[in-house]
PDB file of C-alpha atoms in Angstrom:
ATOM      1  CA  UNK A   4       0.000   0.000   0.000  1.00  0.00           C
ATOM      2  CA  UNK A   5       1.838   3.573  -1.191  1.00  0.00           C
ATOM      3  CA  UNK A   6      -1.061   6.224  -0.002  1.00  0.00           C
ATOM      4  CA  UNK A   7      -2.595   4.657   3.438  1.00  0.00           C
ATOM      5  CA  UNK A   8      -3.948   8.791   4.108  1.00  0.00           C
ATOM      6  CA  UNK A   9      -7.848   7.353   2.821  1.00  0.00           C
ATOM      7  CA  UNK A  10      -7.344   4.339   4.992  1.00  0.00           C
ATOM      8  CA  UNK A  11      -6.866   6.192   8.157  1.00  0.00           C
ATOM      9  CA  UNK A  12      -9.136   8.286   7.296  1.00  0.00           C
ATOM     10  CA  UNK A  13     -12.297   5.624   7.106  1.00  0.00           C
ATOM     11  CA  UNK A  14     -10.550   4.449  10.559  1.00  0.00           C
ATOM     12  CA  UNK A  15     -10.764   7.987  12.017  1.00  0.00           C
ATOM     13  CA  UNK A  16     -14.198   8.044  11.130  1.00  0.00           C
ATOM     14  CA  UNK A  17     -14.771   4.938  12.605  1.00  0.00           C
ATOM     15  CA  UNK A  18     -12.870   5.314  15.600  1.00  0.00           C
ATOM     16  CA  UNK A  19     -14.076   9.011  16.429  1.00  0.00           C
ATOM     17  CA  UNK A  20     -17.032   7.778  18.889  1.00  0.00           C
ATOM     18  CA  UNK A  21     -14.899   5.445  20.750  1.00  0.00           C
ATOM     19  CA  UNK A  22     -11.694   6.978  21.610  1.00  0.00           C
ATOM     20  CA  UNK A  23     -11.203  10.299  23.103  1.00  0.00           C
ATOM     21  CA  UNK A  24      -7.603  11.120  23.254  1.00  0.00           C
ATOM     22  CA  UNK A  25      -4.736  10.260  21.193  1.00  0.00           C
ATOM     23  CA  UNK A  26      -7.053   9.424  18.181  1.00  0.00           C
ATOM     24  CA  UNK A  27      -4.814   9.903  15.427  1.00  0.00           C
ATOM     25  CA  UNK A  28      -1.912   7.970  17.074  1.00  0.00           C
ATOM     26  CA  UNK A  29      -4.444   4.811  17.794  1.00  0.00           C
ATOM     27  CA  UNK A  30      -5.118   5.092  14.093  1.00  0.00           C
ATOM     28  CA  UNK A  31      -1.662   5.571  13.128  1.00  0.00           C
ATOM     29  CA  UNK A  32      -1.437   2.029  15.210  1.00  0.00           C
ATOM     30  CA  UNK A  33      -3.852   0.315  13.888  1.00  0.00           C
ATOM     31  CA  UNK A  34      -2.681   1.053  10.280  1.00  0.00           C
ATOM     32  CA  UNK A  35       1.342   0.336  11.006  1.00  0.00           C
ATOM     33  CA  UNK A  36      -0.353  -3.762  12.392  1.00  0.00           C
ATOM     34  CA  UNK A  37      -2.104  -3.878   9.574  1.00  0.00           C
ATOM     35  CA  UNK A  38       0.953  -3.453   7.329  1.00  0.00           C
ATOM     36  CA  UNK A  39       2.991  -6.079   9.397  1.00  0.00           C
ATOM     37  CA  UNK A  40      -0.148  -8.469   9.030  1.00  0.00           C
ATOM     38  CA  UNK A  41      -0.237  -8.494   5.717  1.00  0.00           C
ATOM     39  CA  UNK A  42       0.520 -11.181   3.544  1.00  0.00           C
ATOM     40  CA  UNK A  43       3.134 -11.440   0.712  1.00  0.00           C
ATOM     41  CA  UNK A  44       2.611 -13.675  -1.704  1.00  0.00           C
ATOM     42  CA  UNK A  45       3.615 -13.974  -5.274  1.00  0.00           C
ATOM     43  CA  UNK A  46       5.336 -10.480  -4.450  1.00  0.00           C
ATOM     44  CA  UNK A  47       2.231  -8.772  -3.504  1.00  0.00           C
ATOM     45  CA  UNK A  48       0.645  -7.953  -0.367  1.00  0.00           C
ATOM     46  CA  UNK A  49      -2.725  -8.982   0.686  1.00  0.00           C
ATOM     47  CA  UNK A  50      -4.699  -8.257   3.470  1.00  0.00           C
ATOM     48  CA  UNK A  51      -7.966 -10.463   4.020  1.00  0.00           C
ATOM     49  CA  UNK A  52     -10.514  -8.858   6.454  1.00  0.00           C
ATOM     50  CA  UNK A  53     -13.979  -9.958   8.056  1.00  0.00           C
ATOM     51  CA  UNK A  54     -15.886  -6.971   8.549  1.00  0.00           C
ATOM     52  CA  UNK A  55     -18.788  -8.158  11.706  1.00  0.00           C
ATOM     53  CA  UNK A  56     -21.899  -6.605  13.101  1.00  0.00           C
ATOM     54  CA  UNK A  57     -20.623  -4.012  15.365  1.00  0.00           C
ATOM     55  CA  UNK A  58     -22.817  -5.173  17.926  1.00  0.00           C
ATOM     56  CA  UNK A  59     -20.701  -8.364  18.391  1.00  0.00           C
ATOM     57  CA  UNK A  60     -18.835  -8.000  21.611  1.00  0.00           C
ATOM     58  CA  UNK A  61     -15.195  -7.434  21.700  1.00  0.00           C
ATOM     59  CA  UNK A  62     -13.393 -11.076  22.307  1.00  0.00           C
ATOM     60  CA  UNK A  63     -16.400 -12.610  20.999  1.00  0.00           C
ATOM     61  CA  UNK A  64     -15.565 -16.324  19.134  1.00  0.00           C
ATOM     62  CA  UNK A  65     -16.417 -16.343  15.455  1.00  0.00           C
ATOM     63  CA  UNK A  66     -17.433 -19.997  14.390  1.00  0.00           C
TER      64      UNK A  66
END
């Protein structure tokens, strides 16, 4: 990923309710873990990500 500025953007957005201080280093965060989670393969990097009703609890099990 060259330009992550519209990623942390929809994260800002997304985060804004939740956090109250230090919101654009917790996005900053969350974007530098999803670099080192992504996978290389074949040379490129790939990222595959469940999106889940927000009402799901935090630590909830996904079956």
């Amino acid at each position: 990923m060259v330009d992550t500025m519209p990623l942390r953007c929809e994260i800002f957005e997304m985060m804004r309710e939740y956090v109250g201080a230090n919101l654009a280093k917790k996005v900053t965060s969350v974007v530098d873990v999803l670099k080192l989670a992504a996978q290389v393969e074949d040379g490129h990097e790939g990222l595959h990500l469940l999106m889940v009703d927000p009402h799901i609890p935090a630590g909830a099990k996904l079956y």
